[in-house]
Structure formats: C-alpha cells, structure tokens
GROMACS .gro file of C-alpha atoms in nm:
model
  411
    1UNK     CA    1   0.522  -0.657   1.997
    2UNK     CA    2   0.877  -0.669   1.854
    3UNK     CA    3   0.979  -0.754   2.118
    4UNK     CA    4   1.157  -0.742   2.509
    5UNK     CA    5   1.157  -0.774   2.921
    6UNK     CA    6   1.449  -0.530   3.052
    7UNK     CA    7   1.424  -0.563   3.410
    8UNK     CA    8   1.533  -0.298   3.683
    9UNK     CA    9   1.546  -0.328   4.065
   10UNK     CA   10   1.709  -0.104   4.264
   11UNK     CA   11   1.729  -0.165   4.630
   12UNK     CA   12   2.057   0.012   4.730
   13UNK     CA   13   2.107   0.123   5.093
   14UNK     CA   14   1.713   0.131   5.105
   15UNK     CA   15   1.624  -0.238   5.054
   16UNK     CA   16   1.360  -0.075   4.788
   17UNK     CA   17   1.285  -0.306   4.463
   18UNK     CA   18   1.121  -0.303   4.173
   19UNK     CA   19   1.114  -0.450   3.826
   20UNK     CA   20   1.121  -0.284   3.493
   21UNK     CA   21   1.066  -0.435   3.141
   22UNK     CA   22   1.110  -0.341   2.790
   23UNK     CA   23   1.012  -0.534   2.487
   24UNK     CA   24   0.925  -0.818   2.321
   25UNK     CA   25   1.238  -1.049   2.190
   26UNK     CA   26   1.476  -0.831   2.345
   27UNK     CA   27   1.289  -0.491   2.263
   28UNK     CA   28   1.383  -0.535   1.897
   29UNK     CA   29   1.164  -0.406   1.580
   30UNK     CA   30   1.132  -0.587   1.258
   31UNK     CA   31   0.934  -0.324   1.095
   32UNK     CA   32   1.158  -0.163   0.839
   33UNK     CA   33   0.983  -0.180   0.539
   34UNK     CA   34   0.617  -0.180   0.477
   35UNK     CA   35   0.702  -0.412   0.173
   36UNK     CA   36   0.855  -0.667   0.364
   37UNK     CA   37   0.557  -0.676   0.635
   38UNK     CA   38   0.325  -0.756   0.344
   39UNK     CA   39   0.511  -1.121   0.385
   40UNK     CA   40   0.609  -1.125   0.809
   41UNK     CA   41   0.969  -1.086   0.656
   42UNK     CA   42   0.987  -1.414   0.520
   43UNK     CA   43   1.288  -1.410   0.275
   44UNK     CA   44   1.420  -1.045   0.379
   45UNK     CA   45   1.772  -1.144   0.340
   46UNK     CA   46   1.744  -1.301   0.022
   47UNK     CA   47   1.501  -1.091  -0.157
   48UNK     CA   48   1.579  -0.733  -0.335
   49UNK     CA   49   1.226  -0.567  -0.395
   50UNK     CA   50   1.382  -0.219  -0.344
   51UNK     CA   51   1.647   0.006  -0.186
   52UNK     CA   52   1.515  -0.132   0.186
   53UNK     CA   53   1.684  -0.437   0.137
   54UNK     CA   54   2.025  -0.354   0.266
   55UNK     CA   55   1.912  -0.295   0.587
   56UNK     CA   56   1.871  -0.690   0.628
   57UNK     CA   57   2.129  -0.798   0.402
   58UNK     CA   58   2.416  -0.532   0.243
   59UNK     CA   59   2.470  -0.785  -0.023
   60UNK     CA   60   2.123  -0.753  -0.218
   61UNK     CA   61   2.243  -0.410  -0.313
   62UNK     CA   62   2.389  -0.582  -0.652
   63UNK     CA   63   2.048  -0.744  -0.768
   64UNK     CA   64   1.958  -0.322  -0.760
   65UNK     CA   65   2.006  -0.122  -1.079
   66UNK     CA   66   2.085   0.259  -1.125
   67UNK     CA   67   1.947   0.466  -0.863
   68UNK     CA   68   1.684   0.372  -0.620
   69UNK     CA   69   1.501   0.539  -0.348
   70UNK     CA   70   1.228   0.448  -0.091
   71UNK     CA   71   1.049   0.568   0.212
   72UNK     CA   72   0.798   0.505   0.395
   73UNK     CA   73   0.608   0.460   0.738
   74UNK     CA   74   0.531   0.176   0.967
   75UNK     CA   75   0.185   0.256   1.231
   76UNK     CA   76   0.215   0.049   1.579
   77UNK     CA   77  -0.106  -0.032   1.741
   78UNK     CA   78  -0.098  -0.221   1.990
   79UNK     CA   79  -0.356  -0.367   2.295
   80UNK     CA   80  -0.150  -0.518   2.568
   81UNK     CA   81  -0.357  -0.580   2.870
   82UNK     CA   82  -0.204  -0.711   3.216
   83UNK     CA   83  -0.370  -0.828   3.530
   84UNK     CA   84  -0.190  -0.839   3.874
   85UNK     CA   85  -0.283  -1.032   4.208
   86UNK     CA   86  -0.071  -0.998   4.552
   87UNK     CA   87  -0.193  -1.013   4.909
   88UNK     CA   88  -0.573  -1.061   4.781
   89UNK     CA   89  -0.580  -0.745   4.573
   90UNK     CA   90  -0.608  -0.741   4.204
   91UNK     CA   91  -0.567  -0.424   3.935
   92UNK     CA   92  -0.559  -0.445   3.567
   93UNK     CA   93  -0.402  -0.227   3.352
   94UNK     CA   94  -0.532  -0.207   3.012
   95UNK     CA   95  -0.389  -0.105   2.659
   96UNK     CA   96   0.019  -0.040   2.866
   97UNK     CA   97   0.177  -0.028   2.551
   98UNK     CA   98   0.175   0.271   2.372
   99UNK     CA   99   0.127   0.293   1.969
  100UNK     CA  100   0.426   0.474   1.746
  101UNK     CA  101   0.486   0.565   1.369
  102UNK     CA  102   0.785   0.370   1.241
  103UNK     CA  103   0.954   0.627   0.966
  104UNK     CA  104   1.259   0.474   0.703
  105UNK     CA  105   1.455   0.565   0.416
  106UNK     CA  106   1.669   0.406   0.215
  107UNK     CA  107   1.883   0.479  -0.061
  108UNK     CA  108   2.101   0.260  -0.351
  109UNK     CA  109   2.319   0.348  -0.561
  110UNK     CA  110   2.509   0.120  -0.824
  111UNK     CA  111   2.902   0.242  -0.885
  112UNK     CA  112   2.947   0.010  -1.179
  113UNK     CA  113   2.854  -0.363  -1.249
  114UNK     CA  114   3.035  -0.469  -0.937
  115UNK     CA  115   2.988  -0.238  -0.691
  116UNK     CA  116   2.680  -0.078  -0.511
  117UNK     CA  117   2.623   0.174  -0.217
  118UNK     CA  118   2.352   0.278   0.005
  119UNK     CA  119   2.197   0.445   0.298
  120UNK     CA  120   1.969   0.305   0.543
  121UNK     CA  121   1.803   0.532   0.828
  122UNK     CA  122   1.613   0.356   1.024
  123UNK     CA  123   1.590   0.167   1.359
  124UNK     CA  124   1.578  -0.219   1.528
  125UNK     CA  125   1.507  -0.155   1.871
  126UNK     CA  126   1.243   0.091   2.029
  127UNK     CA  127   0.953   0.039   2.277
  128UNK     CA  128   0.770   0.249   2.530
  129UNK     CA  129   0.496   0.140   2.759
  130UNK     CA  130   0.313   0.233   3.074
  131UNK     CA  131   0.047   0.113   3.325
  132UNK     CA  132  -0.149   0.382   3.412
  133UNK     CA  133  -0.430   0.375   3.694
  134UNK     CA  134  -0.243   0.046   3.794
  135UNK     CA  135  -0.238  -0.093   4.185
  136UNK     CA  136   0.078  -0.203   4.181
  137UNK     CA  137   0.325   0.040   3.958
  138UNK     CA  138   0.615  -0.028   4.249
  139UNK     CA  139   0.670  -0.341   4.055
  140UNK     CA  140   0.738  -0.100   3.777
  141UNK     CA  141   0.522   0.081   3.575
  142UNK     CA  142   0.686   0.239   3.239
  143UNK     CA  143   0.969   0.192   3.045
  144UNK     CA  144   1.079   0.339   2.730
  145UNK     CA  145   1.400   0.303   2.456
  146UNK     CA  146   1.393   0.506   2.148
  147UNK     CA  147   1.714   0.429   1.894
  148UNK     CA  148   1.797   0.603   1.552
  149UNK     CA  149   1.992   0.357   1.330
  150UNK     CA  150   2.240   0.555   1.089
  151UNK     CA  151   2.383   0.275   0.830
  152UNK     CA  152   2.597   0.347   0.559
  153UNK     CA  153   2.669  -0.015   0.348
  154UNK     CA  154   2.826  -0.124   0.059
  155UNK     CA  155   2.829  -0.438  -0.223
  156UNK     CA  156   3.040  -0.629  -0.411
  157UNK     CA  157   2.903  -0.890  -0.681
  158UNK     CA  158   3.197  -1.153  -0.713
  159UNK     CA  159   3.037  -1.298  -0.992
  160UNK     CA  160   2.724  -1.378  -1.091
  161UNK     CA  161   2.682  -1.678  -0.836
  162UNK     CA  162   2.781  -1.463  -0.544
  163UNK     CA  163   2.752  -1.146  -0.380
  164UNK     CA  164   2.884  -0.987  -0.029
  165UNK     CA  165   2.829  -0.666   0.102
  166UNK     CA  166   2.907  -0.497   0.450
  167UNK     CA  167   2.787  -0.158   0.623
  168UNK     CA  168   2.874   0.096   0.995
  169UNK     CA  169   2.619   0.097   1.196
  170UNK     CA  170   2.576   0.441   1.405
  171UNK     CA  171   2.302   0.440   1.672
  172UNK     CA  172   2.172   0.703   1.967
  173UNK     CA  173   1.969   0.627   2.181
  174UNK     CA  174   1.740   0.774   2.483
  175UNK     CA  175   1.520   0.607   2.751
  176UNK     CA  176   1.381   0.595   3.089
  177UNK     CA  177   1.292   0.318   3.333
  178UNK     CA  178   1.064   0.356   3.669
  179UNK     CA  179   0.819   0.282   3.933
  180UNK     CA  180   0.614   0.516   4.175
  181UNK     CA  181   0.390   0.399   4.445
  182UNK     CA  182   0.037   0.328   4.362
  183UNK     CA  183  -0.165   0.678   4.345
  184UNK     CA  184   0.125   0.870   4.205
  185UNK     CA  185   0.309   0.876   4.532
  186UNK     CA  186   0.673   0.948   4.506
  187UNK     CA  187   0.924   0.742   4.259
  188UNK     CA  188   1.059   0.439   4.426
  189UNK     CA  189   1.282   0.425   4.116
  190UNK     CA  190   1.325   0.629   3.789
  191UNK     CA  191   1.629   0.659   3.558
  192UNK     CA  192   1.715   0.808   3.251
  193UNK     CA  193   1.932   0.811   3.002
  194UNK     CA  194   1.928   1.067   2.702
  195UNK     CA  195   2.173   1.077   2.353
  196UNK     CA  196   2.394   0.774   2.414
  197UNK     CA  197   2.517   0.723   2.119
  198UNK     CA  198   2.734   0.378   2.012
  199UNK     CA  199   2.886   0.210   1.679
  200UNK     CA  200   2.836  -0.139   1.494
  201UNK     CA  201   2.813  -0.323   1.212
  202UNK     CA  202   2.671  -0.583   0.975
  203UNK     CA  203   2.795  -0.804   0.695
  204UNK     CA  204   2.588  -1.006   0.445
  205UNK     CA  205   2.646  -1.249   0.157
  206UNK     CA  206   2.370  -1.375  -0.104
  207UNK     CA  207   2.425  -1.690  -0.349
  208UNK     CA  208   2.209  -1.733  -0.650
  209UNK     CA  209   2.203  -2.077  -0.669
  210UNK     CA  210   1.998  -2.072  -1.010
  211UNK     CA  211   1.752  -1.864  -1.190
  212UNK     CA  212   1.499  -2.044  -0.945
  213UNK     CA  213   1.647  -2.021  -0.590
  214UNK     CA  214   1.844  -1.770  -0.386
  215UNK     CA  215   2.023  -1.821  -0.058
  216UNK     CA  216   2.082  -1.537   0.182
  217UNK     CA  217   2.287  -1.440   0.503
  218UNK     CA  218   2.344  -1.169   0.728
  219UNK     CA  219   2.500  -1.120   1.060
  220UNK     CA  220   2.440  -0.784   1.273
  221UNK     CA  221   2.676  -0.710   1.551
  222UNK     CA  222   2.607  -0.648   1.912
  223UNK     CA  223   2.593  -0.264   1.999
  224UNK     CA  224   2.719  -0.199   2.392
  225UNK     CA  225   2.518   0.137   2.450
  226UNK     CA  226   2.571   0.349   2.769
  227UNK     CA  227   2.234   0.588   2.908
  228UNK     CA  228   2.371   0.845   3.071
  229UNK     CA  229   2.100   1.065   3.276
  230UNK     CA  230   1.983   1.078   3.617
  231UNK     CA  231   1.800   0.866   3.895
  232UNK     CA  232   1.528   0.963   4.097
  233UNK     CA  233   1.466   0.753   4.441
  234UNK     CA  234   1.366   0.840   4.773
  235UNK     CA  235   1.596   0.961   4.992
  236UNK     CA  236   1.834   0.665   5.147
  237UNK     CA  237   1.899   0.913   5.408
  238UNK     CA  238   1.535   0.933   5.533
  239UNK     CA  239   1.329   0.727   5.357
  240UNK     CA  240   1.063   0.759   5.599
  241UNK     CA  241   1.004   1.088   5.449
  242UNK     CA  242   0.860   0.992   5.170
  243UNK     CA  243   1.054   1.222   4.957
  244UNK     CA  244   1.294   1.176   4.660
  245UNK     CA  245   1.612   1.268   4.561
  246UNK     CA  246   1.797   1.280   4.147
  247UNK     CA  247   2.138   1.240   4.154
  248UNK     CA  248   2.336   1.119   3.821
  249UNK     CA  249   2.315   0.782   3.733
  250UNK     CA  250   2.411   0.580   3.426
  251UNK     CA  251   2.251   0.266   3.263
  252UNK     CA  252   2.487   0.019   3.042
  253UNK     CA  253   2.240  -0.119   2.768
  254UNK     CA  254   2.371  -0.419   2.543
  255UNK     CA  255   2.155  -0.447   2.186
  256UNK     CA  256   2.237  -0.814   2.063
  257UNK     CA  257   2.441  -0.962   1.797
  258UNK     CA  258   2.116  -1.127   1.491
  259UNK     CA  259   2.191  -1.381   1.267
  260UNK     CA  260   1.938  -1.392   0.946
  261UNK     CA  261   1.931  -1.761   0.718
  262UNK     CA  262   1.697  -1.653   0.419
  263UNK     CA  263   1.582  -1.785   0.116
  264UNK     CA  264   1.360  -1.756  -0.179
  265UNK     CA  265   1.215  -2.005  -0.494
  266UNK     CA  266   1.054  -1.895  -0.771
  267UNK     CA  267   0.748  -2.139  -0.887
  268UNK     CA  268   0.677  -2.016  -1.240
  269UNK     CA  269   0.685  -1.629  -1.353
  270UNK     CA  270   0.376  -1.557  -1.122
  271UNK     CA  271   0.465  -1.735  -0.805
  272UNK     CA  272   0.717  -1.748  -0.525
  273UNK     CA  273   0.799  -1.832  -0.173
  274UNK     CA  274   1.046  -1.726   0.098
  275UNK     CA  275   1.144  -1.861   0.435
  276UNK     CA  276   1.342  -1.711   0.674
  277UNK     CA  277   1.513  -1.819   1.077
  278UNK     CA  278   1.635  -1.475   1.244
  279UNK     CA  279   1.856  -1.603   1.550
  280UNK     CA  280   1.909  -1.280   1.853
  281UNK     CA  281   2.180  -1.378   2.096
  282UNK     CA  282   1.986  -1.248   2.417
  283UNK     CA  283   2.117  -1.561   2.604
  284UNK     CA  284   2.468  -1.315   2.689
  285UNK     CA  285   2.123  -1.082   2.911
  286UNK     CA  286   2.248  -1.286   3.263
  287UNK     CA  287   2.259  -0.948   3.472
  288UNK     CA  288   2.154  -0.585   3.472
  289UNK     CA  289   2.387  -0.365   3.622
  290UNK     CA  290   2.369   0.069   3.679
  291UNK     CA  291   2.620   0.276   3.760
  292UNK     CA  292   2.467   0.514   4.100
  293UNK     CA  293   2.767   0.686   4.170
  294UNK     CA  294   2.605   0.881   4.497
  295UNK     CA  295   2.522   0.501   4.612
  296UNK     CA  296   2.845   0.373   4.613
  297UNK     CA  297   2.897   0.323   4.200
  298UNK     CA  298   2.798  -0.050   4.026
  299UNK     CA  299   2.508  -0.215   4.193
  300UNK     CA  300   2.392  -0.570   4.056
  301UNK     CA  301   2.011  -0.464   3.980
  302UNK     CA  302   1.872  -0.815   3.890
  303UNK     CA  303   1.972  -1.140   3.719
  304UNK     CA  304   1.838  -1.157   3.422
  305UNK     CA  305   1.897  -1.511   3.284
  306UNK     CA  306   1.707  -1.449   2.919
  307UNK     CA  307   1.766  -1.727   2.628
  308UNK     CA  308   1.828  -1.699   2.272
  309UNK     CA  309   1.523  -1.590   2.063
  310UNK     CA  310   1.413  -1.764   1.741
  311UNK     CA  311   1.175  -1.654   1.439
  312UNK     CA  312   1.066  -1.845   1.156
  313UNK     CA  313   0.883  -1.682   0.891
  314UNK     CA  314   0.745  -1.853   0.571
  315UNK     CA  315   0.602  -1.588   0.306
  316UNK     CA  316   0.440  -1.606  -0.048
  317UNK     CA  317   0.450  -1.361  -0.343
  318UNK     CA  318   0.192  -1.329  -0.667
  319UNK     CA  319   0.268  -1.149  -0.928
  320UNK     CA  320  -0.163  -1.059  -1.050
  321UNK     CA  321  -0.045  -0.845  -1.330
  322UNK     CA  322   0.303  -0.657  -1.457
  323UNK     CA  323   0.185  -0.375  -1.207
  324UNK     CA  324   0.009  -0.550  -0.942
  325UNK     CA  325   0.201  -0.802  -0.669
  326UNK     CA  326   0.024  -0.963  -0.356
  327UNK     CA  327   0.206  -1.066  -0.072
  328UNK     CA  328   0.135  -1.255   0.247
  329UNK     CA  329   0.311  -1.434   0.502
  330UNK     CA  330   0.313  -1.607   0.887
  331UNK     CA  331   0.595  -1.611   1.125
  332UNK     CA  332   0.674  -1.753   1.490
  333UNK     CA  333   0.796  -1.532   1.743
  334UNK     CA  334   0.963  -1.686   2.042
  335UNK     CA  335   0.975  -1.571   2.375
  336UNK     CA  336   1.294  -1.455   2.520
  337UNK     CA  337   1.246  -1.522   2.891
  338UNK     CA  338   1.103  -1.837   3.050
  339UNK     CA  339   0.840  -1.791   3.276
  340UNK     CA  340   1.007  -1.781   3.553
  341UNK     CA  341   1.191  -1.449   3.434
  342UNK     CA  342   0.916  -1.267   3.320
  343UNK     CA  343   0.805  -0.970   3.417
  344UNK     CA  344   0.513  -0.751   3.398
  345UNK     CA  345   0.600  -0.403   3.296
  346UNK     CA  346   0.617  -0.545   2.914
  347UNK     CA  347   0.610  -0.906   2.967
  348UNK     CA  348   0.788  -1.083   2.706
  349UNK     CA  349   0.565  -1.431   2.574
  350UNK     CA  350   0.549  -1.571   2.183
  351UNK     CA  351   0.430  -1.427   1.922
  352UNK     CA  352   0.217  -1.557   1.615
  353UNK     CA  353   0.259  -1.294   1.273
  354UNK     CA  354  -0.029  -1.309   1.005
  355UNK     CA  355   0.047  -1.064   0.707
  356UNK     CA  356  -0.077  -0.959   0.376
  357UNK     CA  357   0.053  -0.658   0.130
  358UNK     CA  358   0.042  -0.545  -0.212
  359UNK     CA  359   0.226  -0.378  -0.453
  360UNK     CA  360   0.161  -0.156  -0.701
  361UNK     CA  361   0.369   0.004  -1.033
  362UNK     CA  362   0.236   0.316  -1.155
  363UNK     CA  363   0.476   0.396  -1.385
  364UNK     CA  364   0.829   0.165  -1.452
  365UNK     CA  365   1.018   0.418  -1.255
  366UNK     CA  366   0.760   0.461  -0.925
  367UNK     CA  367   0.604   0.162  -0.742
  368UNK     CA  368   0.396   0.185  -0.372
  369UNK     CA  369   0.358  -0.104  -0.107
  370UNK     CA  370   0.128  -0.172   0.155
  371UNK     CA  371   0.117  -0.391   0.435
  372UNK     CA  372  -0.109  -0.516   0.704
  373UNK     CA  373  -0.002  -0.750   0.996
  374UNK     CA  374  -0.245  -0.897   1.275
  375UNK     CA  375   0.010  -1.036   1.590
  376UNK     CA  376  -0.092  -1.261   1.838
  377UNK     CA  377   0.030  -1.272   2.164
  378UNK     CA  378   0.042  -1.577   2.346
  379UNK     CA  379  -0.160  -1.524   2.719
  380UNK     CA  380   0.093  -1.572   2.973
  381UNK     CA  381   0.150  -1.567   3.319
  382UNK     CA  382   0.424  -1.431   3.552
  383UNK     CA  383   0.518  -1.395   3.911
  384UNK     CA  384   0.713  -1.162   4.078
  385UNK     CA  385   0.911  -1.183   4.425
  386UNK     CA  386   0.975  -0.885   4.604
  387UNK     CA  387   1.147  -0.841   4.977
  388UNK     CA  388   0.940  -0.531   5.029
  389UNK     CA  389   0.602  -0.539   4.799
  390UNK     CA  390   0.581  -0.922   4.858
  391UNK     CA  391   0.505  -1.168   4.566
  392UNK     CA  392   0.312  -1.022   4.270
  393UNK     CA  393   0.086  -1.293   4.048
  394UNK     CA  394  -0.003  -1.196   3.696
  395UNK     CA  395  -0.147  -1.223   3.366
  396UNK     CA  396  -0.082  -1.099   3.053
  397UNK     CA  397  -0.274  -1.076   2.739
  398UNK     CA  398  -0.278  -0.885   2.378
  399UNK     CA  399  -0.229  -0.809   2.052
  400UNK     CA  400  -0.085  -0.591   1.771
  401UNK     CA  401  -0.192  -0.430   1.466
  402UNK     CA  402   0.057  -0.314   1.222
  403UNK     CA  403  -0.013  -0.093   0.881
  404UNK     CA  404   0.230   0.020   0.640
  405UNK     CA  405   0.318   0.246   0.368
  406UNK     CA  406   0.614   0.229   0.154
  407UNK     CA  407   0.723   0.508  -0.155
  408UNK     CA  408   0.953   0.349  -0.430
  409UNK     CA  409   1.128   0.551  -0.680
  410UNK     CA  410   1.412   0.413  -0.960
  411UNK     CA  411   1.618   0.723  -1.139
   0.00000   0.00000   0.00000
C-alpha cells in the first residue's frame, strides 16, 4: 500500500464536487528489488547486495565489482476494503485496489578502482484503484498513476572510507482521476493525463566507518510532472441534462523530494543488521490545482494540507551457508494525511511491514532472491463534506501481500 490520498474536486460553474485519492504515503512504491523486500528495506542505502542498489543510493556502486546485472519482478496483491455511510445509507466496496507486477533492471559497471556506472529502470510512484458496485462513486471512485523511472547514475570512491555517487532521473507518466453517479450514470468528473514526461535527480554518499559498520545517505529530488489529457463533466451549460461534455484539461502533479538515513553492522561472519528512516516531503501537498481551460483556466480543486511521511525499517541478514542467505525485516509506515484529510477513494492510514527472503548462489557468477512481505493496514476512518452529496462517513480496512523474484548475474 506504498502509499497516497490525491484528492480532486471539481465544482466549476456547476457547484459539482467530488474527491479523488491516490496512494498510500504520497502514492510512492518501495518495491524495487525483491532482495531488498526480503528485509522491508531496512539498510537499502547502505547495503550493496547487487546492481539494484543504486537505485537507493548511487554511491554503493563502488562496493560492486566488474560487471553486474539483475532483474526481476515485484507481484502486488492487495485487499483494501472501504465502507461508506451518508444520509442513512451505507455501501461497501470491497478489494478497490487493484493488484500489479512490479518489473526492474539494473545494471553496474566498474570503470576502474574509482569509478562505477549504472542503469536503473524502474519506478517509485504508481497506484490504480477503483470502487466498483459502490453507492457513492460521486465522492470519487478510481484513480490511477503509472510512472517509468529512467536513471542513469554514477560513483566515485574517494578513498576507502568514503564514497559519493549521483544519477538523472527521467520519468513519464500517465493517469486518470474520476467519479460517476452511482449506477454508472454520467461522469460528474473524469480527467486524464497521458505521456507527461519530467526530469530529476538523486545524489548519495556511503561511509565505511570500519570493517563492522556502514553509514549511508541519499537524497531524491522532487519531480514537478504535468498530465496533459482531457476532462469529462457534465455540461455547465445544462446540467440538468444529465449529459457530459470532454474538453482539454491539464493536471500539474508534484512527486516529492525523499531523504534515506541507512545503516548496517555486521555481528560476526554469519550475522547482520540494518536500520533505515526514509523522510518524503509531502508536507509542500497544501493545494491541488487543474488547468480547465474551457472553464475559465486554474481552478483551486481542494486544499490538501498533507504532512511529512516517515518510515523506519529495522532488518536482519543470515548468512546459513556460502550459498544460502535469509533475510527478514519490519518497518513502520506513517500516514500522510491526518484524519481530517483523508479521503476514501484510496484512503491513506499507517502501515505495519513484516518481511522474510532468501538468497541463493548457484554458481559464484549467478545468485536468485526471493521475498515475501505481509502489510498491515491500520483501520481508519474518514469523513467527507460535500455542498452537493452532503457529508460522507467512512471506514477503511486492508491489507497487502507482496512476492518477489529477483535474477543476479556478475560477468
């Protein structure tokens, strides 16, 4: 349920509202690597299992020799059940959010004994839910951001205490946000956006403190995406007619700037732990604004008011045998709206990670990785205040199970 709530209500020269959310935490992803989900991403920015690692710190790239390759697959499944009251009637809506397949790759390789390069393909954001056979979808009733993360990166080992490395971050995007009226009626609200497409970037730096212990850092920038598409609403001329128009419309869409504090000990040559705080600036989310330019251009959709979100992650690693490694790991997911902000499309509540994963080395050249996460999300409730639809009360409830798969090759 990586994570968040993007809210929509258009009203315009209709007085029509509605509210749309996206994901959990801002709808962010941390499922990049299947080898990292073995331990809830404890440590990511300070470990270098494979060629994955630059995509949450650059600088591991250095603690990589030669050549290395990986890919794999990350399988969503998730039950997210919500329950709505207003005016005396209740609907449920049962398993909104819909399950996806999570593809990476990732790709290192080392210049000379300072210098290292890679490619990650990947993404950090994605979500896509809906509430089907739900009374009231004029609230909002599906939502959905896809992103592609392009990110070429490179490393520099300053010596063998430090390391910093740095990468471009290319994204495009697509989504969609709407409501209808309960029983498929017409669309009091639907817009689109298809291949935006914006730039970023990320910088990382790792200290090796001693043979035992391993600080590491990263910082990804904010990406200010733009979803250009169309809007579908009734007709402000004659709403009374119960029938829509689509006219072009545009939807600014701001990804935040993370911060990633990670570290790792090493017990003895079988043991070792990892600990990680992510920080996502979501606290800059006051306002939602699209651009309608057949309604008069800019209209102030809905204040937002989200807060900074916070995960803490705490992970182990056992080394059974030279080939096989077992993994597990917890985390903390915070919420990124208060409950006074939340809303029930894909209401946004915290999170509780527990993960296991192994590893295994067929040959000294080729390795696999699995990894199995349970999430818990916290029951929460929400209400929603409407001028038109009146106030909505709700509930929401769920959870998320997430497998993974992860090829590792060294040339």
């Amino acid at each position: 349920m990586k994570k968040t709530t993007l809210a929509l209500t258009i009203f315009g020269v209709i007085g029509l509202g509605l509210t749309q959310s996206a994901m959990a935490a801002g709808f962010q992803i941390a499922e990049y690597s299947a080898t990292g989900l073995g331990r809830a991403f404890a440590g990511e920015a300070a470990i270098a299992d494979n060629a994955s690692t630059q995509f949450r710190n650059p600088a591991m790239m250095t603690y990589l020799s030669g050549t290395n390759l990986s890919v794999g697959t990350i399988y969503i499944a998730p039950r997210i059940d919500v329950h709505g009251t207003s005016h005396g009637v209740s609907s449920q809506a049962n398993n909104m959010a819909s399950s996806a397949t999570i593809p990476n790759f990732y790709f290192t390789h080392q210049l000379n004994d300072k210098w290292t390069m890679g490619l990650a393909i990947a993404t950090a954001y994605g979500m896509q839910t809906n509430l089907k056979n739900y009374q009231f979808s004029e609230f909002g009733n599906q939502a959905k951001v896809h992103t592609i993360e392009f990110n070429p990166n490179i490393a520099y080992q300053i010596n063998h205490q430090f390391s910093i490395g740095a990468g471009v971050r290319y994204l495009t995007a697509n989504g969609h946000f709407g409501a209808e009226f309960p029983k498929h009626g017409p669309m009091a609200i639907y817009v689109e956006g298809r291949d935006s497409h914006a730039w970023g970037w990320q910088a990382g730096a790792a200290w090796q403190i001693n043979a035992n212990n391993r600080l590491g850092l990263n910082y990804r920038s904010a990406v200010n995406l733009n979803l250009n598409g169309k809007v579908v609403a009734l007709n402000p001329m004659n709403p009374s007619s119960m029938q829509d128009i689509t006219v072009p419309g545009s939807l600014p869409l701001t990804l935040p700037q993370t911060v990633e504090l990670a570290g790792v000990h090493i017990i003895n040559s079988q043991w070792a732990v990892s600990a990680s705080m992510n920080w996502t600036n979501w606290s800059h989310f006051k306002d939602l604004e699209a651009n309608i330019p057949a309604l008069g251009g800019n209209h102030l959709i809905k204040e937002e008011q989200w807060r900074n979100n916070y995960r803490i992650a705490l992970g182990t690693t056992y080394k059974v045998t030279s080939a096989l490694t077992l993994r597990s790991g917890v985390a903390f997911d915070s919420s990124a709206v208060n409950s006074a902000h939340r809303t029930q499309t894909i209401p946004e509540t915290n999170r509780l990670w527990l993960s296991m994963g192994a590893g295994y080395q067929f040959t000294p050249n080729f390795s696999v990785d699995t990894g199995l996460t349970y999430i818990k999300a916290q029951t929460a409730n929400f209400v929603e205040q409407n001028p038109n639809f009146g106030t909505l009360n709700g509930t929401v409830s769920g959870h998320i199970w997430l497998v993974g798969l992860q090829a590792n090759y060294k040339f």
